[in-house]
Tab-separated table of C-alpha atoms and ligand atoms in Angstrom:
chain	number	residue	atom	x	y	z
Z	1	MET	CA	-26.160	-19.220	10.429
Z	2	GLN	CA	-28.860	-17.850	8.152
Z	3	TYR	CA	-31.159	-20.703	9.146
Z	4	GLU	CA	-30.424	-20.176	12.834
Z	5	ILE	CA	-31.366	-16.489	12.669
Z	6	MET	CA	-34.528	-17.175	10.688
Z	7	LYS	CA	-35.483	-19.861	13.203
Z	8	LYS	CA	-34.922	-17.416	16.072
Z	9	ILE	CA	-37.177	-14.887	14.342
Z	10	LEU	CA	-39.917	-17.467	13.880
Z	11	GLU	CA	-39.656	-18.441	17.555
Z	12	LYS	CA	-39.956	-14.786	18.579
Z	13	ILE	CA	-43.013	-14.362	16.382
Z	14	LYS	CA	-44.615	-17.375	18.044
Z	15	GLU	CA	-43.790	-15.991	21.494
Z	16	TYR	CA	-45.691	-12.704	21.026
Z	17	ASN	CA	-49.420	-12.017	20.740
Z	18	LYS	CA	-48.837	-8.655	19.143
Z	19	ILE	CA	-46.455	-7.978	16.285
Z	20	ILE	CA	-45.943	-4.535	14.796
Z	21	ILE	CA	-44.179	-4.189	11.449
Z	22	PHE	CA	-42.213	-1.079	10.464
Z	23	ARG	CA	-40.287	0.226	7.416
Z	24	HIS	CA	-38.274	3.233	6.255
Z	25	PHE	CA	-39.743	6.662	5.474
Z	26	ARG	CA	-40.423	7.682	1.846
Z	27	PRO	CA	-41.426	4.086	1.153
Z	28	ASP	CA	-40.758	2.343	-2.145
Z	29	GLY	CA	-42.311	-0.842	-3.500
Z	30	ASP	CA	-39.961	-3.018	-1.476
Z	31	ALA	CA	-40.642	-1.251	1.828
Z	32	ILE	CA	-44.399	-1.456	1.369
Z	33	GLY	CA	-44.389	-4.879	-0.282
Z	34	SER	CA	-42.204	-6.510	2.370
Z	35	THR	CA	-44.085	-5.112	5.372
Z	36	MET	CA	-47.578	-5.696	3.991
Z	37	GLY	CA	-46.547	-9.094	2.598
Z	38	LEU	CA	-45.150	-10.163	5.964
Z	39	ARG	CA	-48.304	-8.899	7.683
Z	40	GLU	CA	-50.520	-11.011	5.412
Z	41	ILE	CA	-48.376	-14.136	5.902
Z	42	LEU	CA	-48.441	-13.735	9.694
Z	43	ARG	CA	-52.163	-13.000	9.825
Z	44	ALA	CA	-52.942	-16.065	7.713
Z	45	SER	CA	-50.541	-18.282	9.677
Z	46	PHE	CA	-51.397	-17.067	13.188
Z	47	PRO	CA	-54.991	-15.777	13.089
Z	48	GLU	CA	-55.090	-15.413	16.878
Z	49	LYS	CA	-52.301	-12.803	16.885
Z	50	THR	CA	-52.629	-9.063	16.318
Z	51	VAL	CA	-50.380	-8.105	13.417
Z	52	LEU	CA	-50.155	-4.449	12.430
Z	53	VAL	CA	-48.173	-2.325	9.973
Z	54	LEU	CA	-47.718	1.120	11.528
Z	55	ASN	CA	-45.793	3.921	9.848
Z	56	ALA	CA	-45.853	7.691	9.730
Z	57	ASP	CA	-45.920	8.348	5.965
Z	58	MET	CA	-47.237	6.762	2.786
Z	59	SER	CA	-46.601	6.738	-0.955
Z	60	ASP	CA	-49.119	8.116	-3.479
Z	61	TYR	CA	-47.653	6.033	-6.267
Z	62	LEU	CA	-48.193	2.838	-4.295
Z	63	ALA	CA	-51.574	3.755	-2.825
Z	64	PHE	CA	-53.188	1.080	-5.015
Z	65	LEU	CA	-51.667	-1.539	-2.682
Z	66	GLY	CA	-54.030	-0.393	0.049
Z	67	GLY	CA	-53.560	1.252	3.408
Z	68	GLU	CA	-51.643	0.331	6.485
Z	69	ASP	CA	-53.144	0.138	9.978
Z	70	GLU	CA	-54.714	2.856	12.108
Z	71	PRO	CA	-52.454	4.452	14.743
Z	72	ILE	CA	-52.529	3.028	18.273
Z	73	ALA	CA	-51.732	4.657	21.613
Z	74	ASP	CA	-48.060	4.757	22.622
Z	75	GLU	CA	-48.585	2.420	25.578
Z	76	GLU	CA	-49.952	-0.247	23.222
Z	77	TYR	CA	-46.499	-0.698	21.695
Z	78	ALA	CA	-44.980	-1.895	24.967
Z	79	ASP	CA	-45.990	-5.572	24.823
Z	80	ALA	CA	-45.330	-5.975	21.101
Z	81	LEU	CA	-42.562	-7.489	19.027
Z	82	ALA	CA	-41.290	-4.964	16.490
Z	83	ILE	CA	-40.189	-6.276	13.107
Z	84	ILE	CA	-38.520	-3.553	11.113
Z	85	VAL	CA	-37.969	-4.372	7.467
Z	86	ASP	CA	-35.935	-2.780	4.646
Z	87	THR	CA	-34.512	-0.098	6.958
Z	88	GLY	CA	-30.704	0.011	6.992
Z	89	THR	CA	-30.288	2.369	9.929
Z	90	ALA	CA	-32.647	3.103	12.808
Z	91	ASP	CA	-32.823	6.807	11.933
Z	92	ARG	CA	-34.416	5.955	8.556
Z	93	ALA	CA	-37.461	4.395	10.240
Z	94	SER	CA	-40.742	6.080	9.303
Z	95	ASN	CA	-42.244	5.449	12.734
Z	96	LYS	CA	-39.691	5.899	15.502
Z	97	LYS	CA	-42.042	4.272	18.005
Z	98	PHE	CA	-40.595	0.879	17.174
Z	99	THR	CA	-38.231	1.652	20.073
Z	100	LEU	CA	-41.213	1.445	22.471
Z	101	CYS	CA	-41.696	-2.243	21.638
Z	102	ARG	CA	-40.339	-4.893	23.987
Z	103	GLU	CA	-37.981	-6.410	21.414
Z	104	VAL	CA	-36.869	-5.450	17.922
Z	105	VAL	CA	-36.150	-7.728	14.962
Z	106	LYS	CA	-34.414	-6.253	11.934
Z	107	ILE	CA	-34.778	-7.834	8.478
Z	108	ASP	CA	-32.939	-6.004	5.723
Z	109	HIS	CA	-30.880	-6.160	2.534
Z	110	HIS	CA	-28.906	-2.915	2.898
Z	111	ILE	CA	-25.298	-2.730	4.064
Z	112	ASP	CA	-25.234	-3.090	7.853
Z	113	ASP	CA	-23.320	0.104	8.699
Z	114	LYS	CA	-24.978	0.834	12.016
Z	115	PRO	CA	-26.436	-2.421	13.364
Z	116	TYR	CA	-29.484	-2.243	15.622
Z	117	GLY	CA	-32.188	-4.567	16.968
Z	118	ASP	CA	-32.192	-7.537	19.355
Z	119	ILE	CA	-32.177	-9.989	16.467
Z	120	SER	CA	-30.782	-8.873	13.150
Z	121	TRP	CA	-31.048	-10.766	9.858
Z	122	VAL	CA	-29.233	-8.774	7.189
Z	123	GLU	CA	-28.247	-10.137	3.777
Z	124	ASP	CA	-26.974	-7.342	1.588
Z	125	PHE	CA	-26.559	-9.605	-1.440
Z	126	ARG	CA	-30.355	-9.941	-1.714
Z	127	SER	CA	-32.092	-8.012	-4.480
Z	128	SER	CA	-34.882	-6.923	-2.115
Z	129	SER	CA	-36.243	-7.309	1.385
Z	130	CYS	CA	-39.267	-8.958	-0.205
Z	131	GLU	CA	-36.928	-11.691	-1.463
Z	132	MET	CA	-35.918	-12.287	2.177
Z	133	ILE	CA	-39.531	-12.503	3.318
Z	134	VAL	CA	-40.228	-15.090	0.610
Z	135	LYS	CA	-37.086	-16.980	1.682
Z	136	PHE	CA	-38.397	-16.909	5.263
Z	137	TYR	CA	-41.753	-18.260	4.105
Z	138	ASP	CA	-40.115	-20.933	1.956
Z	139	THR	CA	-37.885	-22.092	4.821
Z	140	PHE	CA	-40.843	-22.593	7.162
Z	141	ARG	CA	-43.482	-23.583	4.628
Z	142	ASP	CA	-44.892	-26.201	6.961
Z	143	GLU	CA	-45.704	-23.521	9.547
Z	144	LEU	CA	-46.440	-20.433	7.443
Z	145	LYS	CA	-49.210	-19.692	4.966
Z	146	MET	CA	-48.853	-17.666	1.768
Z	147	THR	CA	-51.944	-15.895	0.432
Z	148	LYS	CA	-52.624	-14.357	-2.957
Z	149	GLU	CA	-52.607	-10.909	-1.379
Z	150	ALA	CA	-49.257	-11.518	0.341
Z	151	ALA	CA	-47.791	-12.863	-2.900
Z	152	THR	CA	-48.941	-9.737	-4.767
Z	153	PHE	CA	-47.316	-7.404	-2.210
Z	154	LEU	CA	-44.079	-9.376	-2.219
Z	155	TYR	CA	-43.908	-9.715	-5.989
Z	156	CYS	CA	-44.484	-5.972	-6.305
Z	157	GLY	CA	-41.433	-5.339	-4.082
Z	158	MET	CA	-39.287	-7.896	-5.891
Z	159	VAL	CA	-40.143	-6.434	-9.288
Z	160	THR	CA	-39.632	-2.797	-8.348
Z	161	ASP	CA	-36.434	-3.186	-6.281
Z	162	SER	CA	-34.743	-5.306	-8.937
Z	163	GLY	CA	-35.667	-3.030	-11.863
Z	164	ARG	CA	-37.985	-5.738	-13.173
Z	165	PHE	CA	-35.324	-8.396	-12.466
Z	166	HIS	CA	-32.480	-6.745	-14.300
Z	167	PHE	CA	-30.164	-5.411	-11.547
Z	168	ARG	CA	-26.886	-7.140	-10.707
Z	169	SER	CA	-28.263	-8.323	-7.376
Z	170	VAL	CA	-30.732	-10.674	-9.105
Z	171	SER	CA	-29.628	-14.278	-8.607
Z	172	GLY	CA	-30.962	-17.665	-9.552
Z	173	GLU	CA	-32.535	-17.816	-6.114
Z	174	THR	CA	-34.278	-14.478	-6.688
Z	175	LEU	CA	-36.098	-15.971	-9.639
Z	176	ARG	CA	-36.815	-19.257	-7.883
Z	177	LEU	CA	-38.348	-17.351	-4.957
Z	178	ALA	CA	-40.314	-15.102	-7.326
Z	179	GLY	CA	-41.550	-18.298	-8.967
Z	180	ILE	CA	-43.105	-19.391	-5.667
Z	181	LEU	CA	-45.155	-16.192	-5.710
Z	182	LEU	CA	-46.254	-16.655	-9.326
Z	183	ASP	CA	-47.408	-20.175	-8.483
Z	184	VAL	CA	-49.882	-18.665	-6.022
Z	185	GLY	CA	-51.625	-16.970	-8.958
Z	186	ILE	CA	-50.904	-13.237	-8.962
Z	187	ASP	CA	-52.790	-11.009	-11.390
Z	188	ILE	CA	-49.648	-9.861	-13.232
Z	189	ASP	CA	-51.514	-7.810	-15.855
Z	190	THR	CA	-53.137	-5.598	-13.253
Z	191	LEU	CA	-50.015	-5.308	-11.094
Z	192	TYR	CA	-47.797	-4.248	-14.008
Z	193	ALA	CA	-50.443	-1.848	-15.294
Z	194	GLN	CA	-50.715	-0.270	-11.825
Z	195	LEU	CA	-46.942	0.060	-11.600
Z	196	TYR	CA	-45.965	1.112	-15.081
Z	197	LEU	CA	-48.794	2.776	-17.031
Z	198	ARG	CA	-48.069	6.451	-17.563
Z	199	ASP	CA	-50.295	9.510	-17.556
Z	200	PHE	CA	-49.835	11.703	-20.598
Z	201	ASP	CA	-48.740	14.604	-18.345
Z	202	SER	CA	-45.876	12.538	-17.004
Z	203	LEU	CA	-44.707	11.840	-20.550
Z	204	LYS	CA	-44.737	15.594	-21.206
Z	205	LEU	CA	-42.591	16.041	-18.100
Z	206	GLU	CA	-40.219	13.392	-19.388
Z	207	SER	CA	-39.716	15.239	-22.654
Z	208	TYR	CA	-38.946	18.406	-20.644
Z	209	VAL	CA	-36.377	16.453	-18.624
Z	210	TYR	CA	-34.520	15.465	-21.796
Z	211	GLU	CA	-34.528	19.102	-22.922
Z	212	LYS	CA	-33.276	20.356	-19.581
Z	213	MET	CA	-30.787	17.659	-18.509
Z	214	GLN	CA	-27.081	18.253	-18.822
Z	215	MET	CA	-24.163	16.022	-19.584
Z	216	THR	CA	-20.583	16.365	-18.343
Z	217	GLU	CA	-17.657	15.872	-20.684
Z	218	SER	CA	-17.309	12.139	-20.079
Z	219	GLY	CA	-21.077	11.576	-19.980
Z	220	VAL	CA	-22.508	11.942	-16.457
Z	221	ALA	CA	-26.158	12.884	-17.047
Z	222	TYR	CA	-27.805	15.111	-14.454
Z	223	ILE	CA	-30.931	17.139	-13.927
Z	224	TYR	CA	-31.734	19.768	-11.338
Z	225	VAL	CA	-35.406	19.616	-10.401
Z	226	ASP	CA	-35.521	23.054	-8.848
Z	227	ARG	CA	-38.493	24.733	-7.238
Z	228	ALA	CA	-39.495	26.452	-10.504
Z	229	MET	CA	-39.673	23.148	-12.349
Z	230	GLN	CA	-41.627	21.551	-9.498
Z	231	GLU	CA	-44.152	24.400	-9.665
Z	232	ARG	CA	-44.378	24.432	-13.459
Z	233	PHE	CA	-45.400	20.754	-13.541
Z	234	GLY	CA	-47.183	20.726	-10.165
Z	235	LEU	CA	-44.847	18.001	-8.898
Z	236	THR	CA	-45.029	16.472	-5.457
Z	237	GLN	CA	-41.753	15.662	-3.710
Z	238	GLU	CA	-42.199	12.042	-4.712
Z	239	GLU	CA	-42.867	12.897	-8.389
Z	240	SER	CA	-39.840	15.208	-8.411
Z	241	SER	CA	-37.663	12.433	-7.047
Z	242	ALA	CA	-38.894	9.929	-9.626
Z	243	VAL	CA	-37.366	12.046	-12.399
Z	244	VAL	CA	-34.040	10.246	-11.878
Z	245	SER	CA	-35.350	7.186	-13.685
Z	246	HIS	CA	-35.656	9.103	-16.976
Z	247	LEU	CA	-31.883	9.394	-17.206
Z	248	GLU	CA	-31.063	5.734	-16.861
Z	249	ASN	CA	-30.933	4.406	-20.391
Z	250	ILE	CA	-28.413	6.642	-22.102
Z	251	ARG	CA	-25.645	4.707	-23.826
Z	252	GLY	CA	-22.224	5.728	-22.520
Z	253	SER	CA	-23.665	7.539	-19.512
Z	254	LEU	CA	-22.754	5.223	-16.647
Z	255	ILE	CA	-23.661	7.632	-13.852
Z	256	TRP	CA	-26.822	9.706	-13.722
Z	257	ILE	CA	-28.010	12.031	-11.001
Z	258	ALA	CA	-31.148	13.936	-10.043
Z	259	PHE	CA	-30.883	16.930	-7.716
Z	260	ILE	CA	-34.202	17.815	-6.144
Z	261	ASP	CA	-34.912	20.985	-4.164
Z	262	ASN	CA	-36.262	20.061	-0.741
Z	263	LYS	CA	-38.713	22.341	1.049
Z	264	ASP	CA	-36.129	23.112	3.767
Z	265	GLY	CA	-33.629	24.554	1.264
Z	266	SER	CA	-31.403	21.482	1.088
Z	267	ILE	CA	-31.049	19.481	-2.132
Z	268	ARG	CA	-31.819	15.778	-2.265
Z	269	VAL	CA	-29.409	13.844	-4.466
Z	270	ARG	CA	-30.347	10.570	-6.128
Z	271	LEU	CA	-27.327	8.848	-7.636
Z	272	ARG	CA	-27.624	5.919	-10.022
Z	273	SER	CA	-25.087	4.000	-12.082
Z	274	ARG	CA	-24.250	0.881	-14.004
Z	275	PHE	CA	-20.806	-0.771	-13.853
Z	276	VAL	CA	-19.391	2.066	-11.665
Z	277	THR	CA	-19.790	2.056	-7.882
Z	278	VAL	CA	-21.204	5.318	-6.525
Z	279	ASN	CA	-21.876	4.786	-2.831
Z	280	GLU	CA	-18.500	6.170	-1.766
Z	281	LEU	CA	-19.252	9.329	-3.689
Z	282	ALA	CA	-22.613	9.514	-1.884
Z	283	SER	CA	-20.887	9.051	1.482
Z	284	LYS	CA	-18.778	12.122	0.795
Z	285	TYR	CA	-22.003	14.162	0.551
Z	286	HIS	CA	-23.857	13.132	3.712
Z	287	GLY	CA	-25.305	9.964	2.181
Z	288	GLY	CA	-24.657	6.362	1.267
Z	289	GLY	CA	-26.446	3.391	-0.198
Z	290	HIS	CA	-25.907	0.539	-2.638
Z	291	ASP	CA	-23.128	0.162	-5.221
Z	292	CYS	CA	-25.310	1.410	-8.066
Z	293	ALA	CA	-28.131	3.272	-6.271
Z	294	SER	CA	-27.292	5.772	-3.577
Z	295	GLY	CA	-28.661	8.923	-2.013
Z	296	ALA	CA	-27.050	12.056	-0.597
Z	297	THR	CA	-27.852	15.637	0.406
Z	298	CYS	CA	-26.282	18.919	-0.715
Z	299	TYR	CA	-26.653	22.032	1.370
Z	300	SER	CA	-25.696	24.602	-1.259
Z	301	HIS	CA	-25.314	25.055	-4.997
Z	302	GLU	CA	-21.543	25.037	-4.524
Z	303	GLU	CA	-21.769	21.618	-2.927
Z	304	MET	CA	-23.930	20.433	-5.822
Z	305	GLN	CA	-21.304	21.627	-8.321
Z	306	ALA	CA	-18.575	19.900	-6.309
Z	307	LEU	CA	-20.525	16.643	-6.377
Z	308	ILE	CA	-20.956	16.916	-10.160
Z	309	ALA	CA	-17.213	17.504	-10.557
Z	310	ASP	CA	-16.449	14.464	-8.374
Z	311	ALA	CA	-18.908	12.331	-10.335
Z	312	GLU	CA	-17.287	13.463	-13.583
Z	313	ALA	CA	-13.812	12.550	-12.303
Z	314	LEU	CA	-15.019	9.124	-11.127
Z	315	HIS	CA	-16.826	8.489	-14.413
Z	316	ALA	CA	-13.896	9.555	-16.604
Z	317	LYS	CA	-11.470	7.446	-14.529
Z	318	TYR	CA	-13.720	4.399	-14.736
Z	319	LYS	CA	-14.064	4.707	-18.478
Z	320	SER	CA	-10.343	5.132	-19.012
Z	321	GLU	CA	-9.408	2.174	-16.810
Z	322	ASN	CA	-12.103	-0.319	-17.811
Z	323	GLU	CA	-13.422	-1.967	-20.930
Z	324	GLY	CA	-16.755	-3.478	-21.792
Z	325	TRP	CA	-18.963	-0.729	-20.348
Z	326	LEU	CA	-21.957	0.479	-22.304
W	401	AMP	P1	-32.738	7.049	-3.037
W	401	AMP	O1	-32.151	7.692	-4.244
W	401	AMP	O2	-33.110	8.042	-1.992
W	401	AMP	O3	-33.805	6.075	-3.386
W	401	AMP	O4	-31.574	6.205	-2.382
W	401	AMP	C1	-31.055	5.048	-2.949
W	401	AMP	C2	-30.506	4.158	-1.853
W	401	AMP	O5	-29.483	4.870	-1.175
W	401	AMP	C3	-31.556	3.826	-0.811
W	401	AMP	O6	-31.981	2.502	-0.993
W	401	AMP	C4	-30.859	3.956	0.495
W	401	AMP	O7	-30.407	2.691	0.898
W	401	AMP	C5	-29.618	4.745	0.226
W	401	AMP	N1	-29.623	6.084	0.821
W	401	AMP	C6	-30.318	7.163	0.416
W	401	AMP	N2	-30.043	8.231	1.173
W	401	AMP	C7	-29.154	7.820	2.096
W	401	AMP	C8	-28.489	8.440	3.193
W	401	AMP	N3	-28.663	9.739	3.469
W	401	AMP	N4	-27.649	7.696	3.925
W	401	AMP	C9	-27.447	6.404	3.647
W	401	AMP	N5	-28.037	5.744	2.630
W	401	AMP	C10	-28.881	6.429	1.873
């Protein structure tokens, strides 16, 4: 089944002269890595084809990976094959013009709640979409070419979406596929430095987060990155959102949450956990996502308080009914 779908995708790619690759908005390492990695593989394998990555937003944090392609006129989408990667639902696409393309292929590792696309290859057990692109390459090695640049993009996505290979979704195959990329000769020192070196100002922000964060009775850690805090530290929306990662390593705190004031008055919620599943909680608040990494939106402070109370109840119940958590 998996092979059949991959084969169909390869056949479609061969059929088209123009392929446009898309991803979700507010891109992370996996969204950028998988689209740019796929672009490089296709360009190297089919030099006669036009292969573009076209999206409507970008990430400052990942700017070191280089830019995407220049916009094209709407009518130029019509004869193209769209490949949309790492985008669970069509409404999360950064560039909605993928619908102008003649056919749409979806490649993704999120839960397939609202299927879309003419051909859809979804494997939600995969640690990243990049892992799927490497699997695709590995399956058709005799027809596809991997370059050092492609390997760097894809490794970047595999590393970032798996929490440096420590999330539950990492399998033996994840590491075997990552190994293929390492064999190409990636400059790991530079990639890790680009991804993980910290500016001193961001460390000062981190210390403020620990001062300001709160903890519920059973240990749900949360922080509200309100407008005042964003202004005090001169945070972009992306930097504000990244604050969630500071709460992740607290022993006994199995759920941690960042609430971030959006410009439109709503509050973005980033929910993270270990052991406990939080996506149902996210669904209750206009969101969804993975077992241990979900997103939601609150439209008032009351709703935010209600979410905290629900998280506390879930957390306390989990702790009382389970053993072995840390
Ligand atoms: P985030 O905290 O925004 O990075 O979200 C974590 C994960 O939850 C993402 O990978 C998305 O798959 C998912 N997610 C975030 N927001 C939503 C939403 N509103 N609806 C469904 N899934 C979401």
